[in-house]
Amino acid sequence: MRRTALLAASAALLAAGLTWPADAAPGAPAAFVHPGVTVSKGQLDFTRSKVNAGAQPWSGAFDQMMASKYADLDRTPKPRAVVECGSYSNPDHGCTDEREDAIAAYTQALAWYISRDERHARKAIELMDAWSAVIRDHAGSNAPLQTGWAGSSWPRAAEIIKHTYSGTWANSGRFATMLRSVYLPEVIDGSHSNGNWELSMTEAAVGISVFLEDKASYDEAMAKFRTRTAAYVYLESDGALPRTVPSQNLNTRDKIVRYWQGQSTFVNGLSQETCRDFTHTGYGLSAISHVAETSRVQGQDLYATDVGERLRHGLGFHAKYQLGAGAEGWLCGGSLKPGLGPVTEVGHNALANRLGHAMTNTAALTQRNRPAGSNNLFVAWETLTHGDNPA
């Protein structure tokens, strides 16, 4: 009934030409849905049926995943007590190992669910157990972002194993303690850095909160997510200037323009980091899609709010230039740095396939990139899990 009421309210707002206000964060569900971080049981079941039938693009995407280093049953975890990451992971004291072991745990969990080969479930558990036995902290200037990236992948893996694998995971409580004591405190308060930082951090906080069934941290993370999403992707309905995160004190036009990488003309879908490069912008858009997807699984459809509008326009705007359109003079001084990454499947499936929005450029880029692989940070196998998935 709660989901029905929210969707009815959203439909009424949209029919009236309005959207939910940016600060109207959804509350935690009365009961959390599991598995429920980015991918649902229904989506997993759809994917499994398509792979078993040899249907495309899912069968090819599964083969791609299984051929990757992350699906290797001989993988040896490399945990550290303290992961130290400087700017751009320099120094890299366990940064790559942690991110990739977390992606590997998720990969192995997906491999288990689709193939029912218990060796993959046990490997996912081995990876999660290795890190939960050792890690105590993150250090260095990139610690918040690093924690956000790894902390986004761990709960995806854990949700699938805990709630679908009938075998034993004796140390699941220790893993939960790791998420609560090592990861959540680092990400829950957000970041004053570039928007992709806080979006990835809130993605991790939301996923961790679902696994821990922590309603208070879920609510706190969602509130930050709504504010940051509104400040990350511009809509013309925002007015002459983009929205801001109040604590950053971006209270003049000059300050906002500097924060937006010198961009002074604002159009639908422009991101705070567009003029930095598309790679970092892709991180932010991907995190938005992941949180929106998790929220939908939990019964509250953010795609029907301004979050969906920002994601739709953000993907479409950047897809146009990623496909090869030249930058106009008003945009980033006429010079762009493409490299959006494998980040369009989740948003395209929700907004184009499910809600029926026309997303010509995003659809073209999604098709061109299939099967979408991993960015080796926190995005992995989204053609497999979300490509044309109606669940």
mmCIF file of N, CA, C and O in Angstrom, residues 15-79:
data_model
loop_
_atom_site.group_PDB
_atom_site.id
_atom_site.type_symbol
_atom_site.label_atom_id
_atom_site.label_comp_id
_atom_site.label_asym_id
_atom_site.label_seq_id
_atom_site.Cartn_x
_atom_site.Cartn_y
_atom_site.Cartn_z
ATOM 1 N N ALA A 15 1.903 14.712 -13.495
ATOM 2 C CA ALA A 15 0.810 15.147 -14.350
ATOM 3 C C ALA A 15 0.588 16.643 -14.233
ATOM 4 O O ALA A 15 0.174 17.315 -15.180
ATOM 5 N N ALA A 16 0.889 17.155 -13.071
ATOM 6 C CA ALA A 16 0.746 18.595 -12.846
ATOM 7 C C ALA A 16 1.974 19.385 -13.249
ATOM 8 O O ALA A 16 2.054 20.585 -13.039
ATOM 9 N N GLY A 17 2.970 18.682 -13.806
ATOM 10 C CA GLY A 17 4.192 19.350 -14.229
ATOM 11 C C GLY A 17 5.151 19.627 -13.100
ATOM 12 O O GLY A 17 6.007 20.497 -13.203
ATOM 13 N N LEU A 18 4.989 18.913 -11.977
ATOM 14 C CA LEU A 18 5.815 19.150 -10.807
ATOM 15 C C LEU A 18 6.663 17.924 -10.515
ATOM 16 O O LEU A 18 6.439 16.849 -11.062
ATOM 17 N N THR A 19 7.639 18.080 -9.648
ATOM 18 C CA THR A 19 8.426 16.957 -9.159
ATOM 19 C C THR A 19 8.531 17.053 -7.657
ATOM 20 O O THR A 19 8.296 18.100 -7.071
ATOM 21 N N TRP A 20 8.891 15.935 -7.046
ATOM 22 C CA TRP A 20 9.136 15.961 -5.618
ATOM 23 C C TRP A 20 10.288 16.919 -5.325
ATOM 24 O O TRP A 20 11.262 16.978 -6.072
ATOM 25 N N PRO A 21 10.199 17.681 -4.245
ATOM 26 C CA PRO A 21 11.308 18.591 -3.916
ATOM 27 C C PRO A 21 12.577 17.827 -3.627
ATOM 28 O O PRO A 21 12.543 16.674 -3.179
ATOM 29 N N ALA A 22 13.720 18.460 -3.898
ATOM 30 C CA ALA A 22 15.013 17.772 -3.790
ATOM 31 C C ALA A 22 15.280 17.292 -2.382
ATOM 32 O O ALA A 22 16.022 16.329 -2.190
ATOM 33 N N ASP A 23 14.703 17.962 -1.379
ATOM 34 C CA ASP A 23 15.021 17.580 -0.013
ATOM 35 C C ASP A 23 13.993 16.621 0.581
ATOM 36 O O ASP A 23 14.023 16.322 1.768
ATOM 37 N N ALA A 24 13.061 16.131 -0.246
ATOM 38 C CA ALA A 24 12.043 15.207 0.245
ATOM 39 C C ALA A 24 12.561 13.778 0.106
ATOM 40 O O ALA A 24 12.209 13.056 -0.809
ATOM 41 N N ALA A 25 13.441 13.390 1.008
ATOM 42 C CA ALA A 25 14.052 12.069 0.936
ATOM 43 C C ALA A 25 13.062 10.999 1.380
ATOM 44 O O ALA A 25 12.290 11.209 2.317
ATOM 45 N N PRO A 26 13.052 9.849 0.712
ATOM 46 C CA PRO A 26 12.165 8.774 1.132
ATOM 47 C C PRO A 26 12.626 8.174 2.453
ATOM 48 O O PRO A 26 13.821 8.113 2.743
ATOM 49 N N GLY A 27 11.687 7.754 3.272
ATOM 50 C CA GLY A 27 12.042 7.091 4.515
ATOM 51 C C GLY A 27 12.363 5.636 4.280
ATOM 52 O O GLY A 27 12.051 5.059 3.233
ATOM 53 N N ALA A 28 13.000 5.013 5.261
ATOM 54 C CA ALA A 28 13.320 3.594 5.166
ATOM 55 C C ALA A 28 12.034 2.787 5.080
ATOM 56 O O ALA A 28 11.003 3.168 5.641
ATOM 57 N N PRO A 29 12.049 1.674 4.364
ATOM 58 C CA PRO A 29 10.850 0.844 4.273
ATOM 59 C C PRO A 29 10.492 0.232 5.624
ATOM 60 O O PRO A 29 11.362 0.084 6.491
ATOM 61 N N ALA A 30 9.244 -0.147 5.776
ATOM 62 C CA ALA A 30 8.821 -0.795 7.013
ATOM 63 C C ALA A 30 9.574 -2.094 7.223
ATOM 64 O O ALA A 30 9.935 -2.454 8.349
ATOM 65 N N ALA A 31 9.822 -2.802 6.122
ATOM 66 C CA ALA A 31 10.623 -4.033 6.161
ATOM 67 C C ALA A 31 11.513 -4.050 4.935
ATOM 68 O O ALA A 31 11.029 -3.879 3.807
ATOM 69 N N PHE A 32 12.815 -4.228 5.111
ATOM 70 C CA PHE A 32 13.747 -4.231 3.985
ATOM 71 C C PHE A 32 13.546 -5.477 3.120
ATOM 72 O O PHE A 32 13.245 -6.562 3.629
ATOM 73 N N VAL A 33 13.709 -5.280 1.823
ATOM 74 C CA VAL A 33 13.605 -6.364 0.849
ATOM 75 C C VAL A 33 14.997 -6.928 0.598
ATOM 76 O O VAL A 33 15.956 -6.175 0.406
ATOM 77 N N HIS A 34 15.121 -8.252 0.563
ATOM 78 C CA HIS A 34 16.401 -8.923 0.317
ATOM 79 C C HIS A 34 16.237 -10.023 -0.733
ATOM 80 O O HIS A 34 15.231 -10.719 -0.724
ATOM 81 N N PRO A 35 17.249 -10.247 -1.595
ATOM 82 C CA PRO A 35 18.373 -9.338 -1.833
ATOM 83 C C PRO A 35 17.855 -8.031 -2.423
ATOM 84 O O PRO A 35 16.975 -8.045 -3.277
ATOM 85 N N GLY A 36 18.453 -6.918 -1.975
ATOM 86 C CA GLY A 36 17.867 -5.645 -2.337
ATOM 87 C C GLY A 36 18.818 -4.495 -2.525
ATOM 88 O O GLY A 36 18.421 -3.347 -2.368
ATOM 89 N N VAL A 37 20.076 -4.776 -2.854
ATOM 90 C CA VAL A 37 21.040 -3.710 -3.136
ATOM 91 C C VAL A 37 21.370 -3.733 -4.627
ATOM 92 O O VAL A 37 22.035 -4.650 -5.102
ATOM 93 N N THR A 38 20.848 -2.769 -5.357
ATOM 94 C CA THR A 38 21.026 -2.577 -6.794
ATOM 95 C C THR A 38 20.288 -3.615 -7.628
ATOM 96 O O THR A 38 19.705 -3.280 -8.655
ATOM 97 N N VAL A 39 20.302 -4.868 -7.207
ATOM 98 C CA VAL A 39 19.657 -5.925 -7.979
ATOM 99 C C VAL A 39 18.734 -6.730 -7.072
ATOM 100 O O VAL A 39 19.073 -7.032 -5.925
ATOM 101 N N SER A 40 17.552 -7.054 -7.583
ATOM 102 C CA SER A 40 16.542 -7.771 -6.808
ATOM 103 C C SER A 40 16.510 -9.248 -7.178
ATOM 104 O O SER A 40 17.087 -9.675 -8.185
ATOM 105 N N LYS A 41 15.802 -10.035 -6.387
ATOM 106 C CA LYS A 41 15.642 -11.452 -6.704
ATOM 107 C C LYS A 41 14.920 -11.632 -8.039
ATOM 108 O O LYS A 41 15.274 -12.507 -8.837
ATOM 109 N N GLY A 42 13.913 -10.798 -8.283
ATOM 110 C CA GLY A 42 13.210 -10.883 -9.557
ATOM 111 C C GLY A 42 14.126 -10.630 -10.743
ATOM 112 O O GLY A 42 14.046 -11.321 -11.766
ATOM 113 N N GLN A 43 15.003 -9.647 -10.613
ATOM 114 C CA GLN A 43 15.958 -9.366 -11.688
ATOM 115 C C GLN A 43 16.949 -10.510 -11.844
ATOM 116 O O GLN A 43 17.308 -10.890 -12.970
ATOM 117 N N LEU A 44 17.398 -11.079 -10.738
ATOM 118 C CA LEU A 44 18.309 -12.218 -10.803
ATOM 119 C C LEU A 44 17.638 -13.414 -11.460
ATOM 120 O O LEU A 44 18.263 -14.119 -12.276
ATOM 121 N N ASP A 45 16.400 -13.658 -11.132
ATOM 122 C CA ASP A 45 15.686 -14.786 -11.722
ATOM 123 C C ASP A 45 15.490 -14.590 -13.221
ATOM 124 O O ASP A 45 15.632 -15.543 -14.012
ATOM 125 N N PHE A 46 15.161 -13.365 -13.638
ATOM 126 C CA PHE A 46 15.021 -13.075 -15.066
ATOM 127 C C PHE A 46 16.340 -13.320 -15.783
ATOM 128 O O PHE A 46 16.388 -13.973 -16.841
ATOM 129 N N THR A 47 17.412 -12.791 -15.214
ATOM 130 C CA THR A 47 18.739 -12.965 -15.815
ATOM 131 C C THR A 47 19.091 -14.439 -15.933
ATOM 132 O O THR A 47 19.568 -14.903 -16.980
ATOM 133 N N ARG A 48 18.875 -15.186 -14.857
ATOM 134 C CA ARG A 48 19.200 -16.617 -14.863
ATOM 135 C C ARG A 48 18.421 -17.358 -15.941
ATOM 136 O O ARG A 48 18.980 -18.207 -16.661
ATOM 137 N N SER A 49 17.146 -17.036 -16.097
ATOM 138 C CA SER A 49 16.333 -17.715 -17.108
ATOM 139 C C SER A 49 16.829 -17.411 -18.517
ATOM 140 O O SER A 49 16.858 -18.300 -19.383
ATOM 141 N N LYS A 50 17.249 -16.180 -18.754
ATOM 142 C CA LYS A 50 17.736 -15.798 -20.084
ATOM 143 C C LYS A 50 19.089 -16.440 -20.390
ATOM 144 O O LYS A 50 19.335 -16.890 -21.513
ATOM 145 N N VAL A 51 19.976 -16.473 -19.397
ATOM 146 C CA VAL A 51 21.275 -17.109 -19.607
ATOM 147 C C VAL A 51 21.084 -18.601 -19.866
ATOM 148 O O VAL A 51 21.698 -19.184 -20.773
ATOM 149 N N ASN A 52 20.229 -19.245 -19.091
ATOM 150 C CA ASN A 52 19.994 -20.677 -19.273
ATOM 151 C C ASN A 52 19.376 -20.991 -20.631
ATOM 152 O O ASN A 52 19.577 -22.082 -21.179
ATOM 153 N N ALA A 53 18.644 -20.022 -21.182
ATOM 154 C CA ALA A 53 18.033 -20.207 -22.499
ATOM 155 C C ALA A 53 18.982 -19.831 -23.630
ATOM 156 O O ALA A 53 18.640 -19.991 -24.809
ATOM 157 N N GLY A 54 20.166 -19.325 -23.285
ATOM 158 C CA GLY A 54 21.121 -18.900 -24.306
ATOM 159 C C GLY A 54 20.714 -17.637 -25.030
ATOM 160 O O GLY A 54 21.188 -17.359 -26.138
ATOM 161 N N ALA A 55 19.846 -16.831 -24.410
ATOM 162 C CA ALA A 55 19.334 -15.621 -25.058
ATOM 163 C C ALA A 55 20.335 -14.480 -24.929
ATOM 164 O O ALA A 55 21.073 -14.381 -23.953
ATOM 165 N N GLN A 56 20.330 -13.600 -25.934
ATOM 166 C CA GLN A 56 21.208 -12.428 -25.938
ATOM 167 C C GLN A 56 20.427 -11.176 -25.553
ATOM 168 O O GLN A 56 19.240 -11.093 -25.817
ATOM 169 N N PRO A 57 21.078 -10.204 -24.918
ATOM 170 C CA PRO A 57 22.522 -10.087 -24.681
ATOM 171 C C PRO A 57 23.007 -10.746 -23.397
ATOM 172 O O PRO A 57 24.186 -10.679 -23.075
ATOM 173 N N TRP A 58 22.098 -11.407 -22.665
ATOM 174 C CA TRP A 58 22.442 -11.888 -21.328
ATOM 175 C C TRP A 58 23.449 -13.038 -21.356
ATOM 176 O O TRP A 58 24.356 -13.088 -20.532
ATOM 177 N N SER A 59 23.295 -13.938 -22.313
ATOM 178 C CA SER A 59 24.221 -15.067 -22.395
ATOM 179 C C SER A 59 25.639 -14.589 -22.694
ATOM 180 O O SER A 59 26.610 -15.033 -22.067
ATOM 181 N N GLY A 60 25.770 -13.667 -23.631
ATOM 182 C CA GLY A 60 27.085 -13.117 -23.930
ATOM 183 C C GLY A 60 27.657 -12.332 -22.771
ATOM 184 O O GLY A 60 28.865 -12.375 -22.512
ATOM 185 N N ALA A 61 26.786 -11.623 -22.055
ATOM 186 C CA ALA A 61 27.252 -10.865 -20.889
ATOM 187 C C ALA A 61 27.727 -11.803 -19.785
ATOM 188 O O ALA A 61 28.712 -11.520 -19.092
ATOM 189 N N PHE A 62 27.029 -12.914 -19.616
ATOM 190 C CA PHE A 62 27.451 -13.905 -18.620
ATOM 191 C C PHE A 62 28.793 -14.511 -19.002
ATOM 192 O O PHE A 62 29.694 -14.663 -18.149
ATOM 193 N N ASP A 63 28.965 -14.831 -20.259
ATOM 194 C CA ASP A 63 30.248 -15.385 -20.718
ATOM 195 C C ASP A 63 31.377 -14.389 -20.493
ATOM 196 O O ASP A 63 32.488 -14.771 -20.093
ATOM 197 N N GLN A 64 31.102 -13.116 -20.763
ATOM 198 C CA GLN A 64 32.100 -12.067 -20.522
ATOM 199 C C GLN A 64 32.491 -12.032 -19.052
ATOM 200 O O GLN A 64 33.673 -11.975 -18.701
ATOM 201 N N MET A 65 31.505 -12.075 -18.168
ATOM 202 C CA MET A 65 31.782 -12.042 -16.736
ATOM 203 C C MET A 65 32.594 -13.262 -16.302
ATOM 204 O O MET A 65 33.579 -13.135 -15.551
ATOM 205 N N MET A 66 32.205 -14.427 -16.795
ATOM 206 C CA MET A 66 32.870 -15.653 -16.368
ATOM 207 C C MET A 66 34.303 -15.748 -16.898
ATOM 208 O O MET A 66 35.136 -16.460 -16.321
ATOM 209 N N ALA A 67 34.592 -15.021 -17.978
ATOM 210 C CA ALA A 67 35.954 -15.005 -18.520
ATOM 211 C C ALA A 67 36.842 -13.978 -17.829
ATOM 212 O O ALA A 67 38.055 -13.941 -18.075
ATOM 213 N N SER A 68 36.261 -13.166 -16.956
ATOM 214 C CA SER A 68 37.027 -12.114 -16.298
ATOM 215 C C SER A 68 37.827 -12.666 -15.130
ATOM 216 O O SER A 68 37.546 -13.743 -14.598
ATOM 217 N N LYS A 69 38.801 -11.884 -14.688
ATOM 218 C CA LYS A 69 39.616 -12.276 -13.534
ATOM 219 C C LYS A 69 38.797 -12.360 -12.260
ATOM 220 O O LYS A 69 39.169 -13.074 -11.318
ATOM 221 N N TYR A 70 37.679 -11.664 -12.234
ATOM 222 C CA TYR A 70 36.867 -11.629 -11.015
ATOM 223 C C TYR A 70 36.116 -12.936 -10.767
ATOM 224 O O TYR A 70 35.718 -13.209 -9.636
ATOM 225 N N ALA A 71 35.906 -13.726 -11.806
ATOM 226 C CA ALA A 71 35.188 -14.994 -11.659
ATOM 227 C C ALA A 71 36.131 -16.169 -11.436
ATOM 228 O O ALA A 71 35.672 -17.316 -11.328
ATOM 229 N N ASP A 72 37.425 -15.914 -11.344
ATOM 230 C CA ASP A 72 38.435 -16.977 -11.195
ATOM 231 C C ASP A 72 38.271 -17.657 -9.832
ATOM 232 O O ASP A 72 38.369 -17.014 -8.783
ATOM 233 N N LEU A 73 38.036 -18.956 -9.845
ATOM 234 C CA LEU A 73 37.885 -19.703 -8.599
ATOM 235 C C LEU A 73 39.203 -19.875 -7.853
ATOM 236 O O LEU A 73 39.207 -20.271 -6.686
ATOM 237 N N ASP A 74 40.310 -19.563 -8.502
ATOM 238 C CA ASP A 74 41.623 -19.641 -7.848
ATOM 239 C C ASP A 74 42.060 -18.295 -7.280
ATOM 240 O O ASP A 74 43.191 -18.178 -6.787
ATOM 241 N N ARG A 75 41.189 -17.299 -7.325
ATOM 242 C CA ARG A 75 41.555 -15.974 -6.831
ATOM 243 C C ARG A 75 41.902 -16.040 -5.349
ATOM 244 O O ARG A 75 41.197 -16.650 -4.549
ATOM 245 N N THR A 76 43.000 -15.374 -4.985
ATOM 246 C CA THR A 76 43.442 -15.317 -3.592
ATOM 247 C C THR A 76 43.188 -13.911 -3.058
ATOM 248 O O THR A 76 43.719 -12.930 -3.598
ATOM 249 N N PRO A 77 42.377 -13.760 -2.016
ATOM 250 C CA PRO A 77 42.127 -12.430 -1.461
ATOM 251 C C PRO A 77 43.382 -11.817 -0.860
ATOM 252 O O PRO A 77 44.267 -12.542 -0.385
ATOM 253 N N LYS A 78 43.446 -10.491 -0.885
ATOM 254 C CA LYS A 78 44.618 -9.780 -0.384
ATOM 255 C C LYS A 78 44.208 -8.700 0.617
ATOM 256 O O LYS A 78 44.371 -7.499 0.376
ATOM 257 N N PRO A 79 43.689 -9.097 1.771
ATOM 258 C CA PRO A 79 43.216 -8.108 2.743
ATOM 259 C C PRO A 79 44.356 -7.380 3.434
ATOM 260 O O PRO A 79 45.472 -7.894 3.525
#
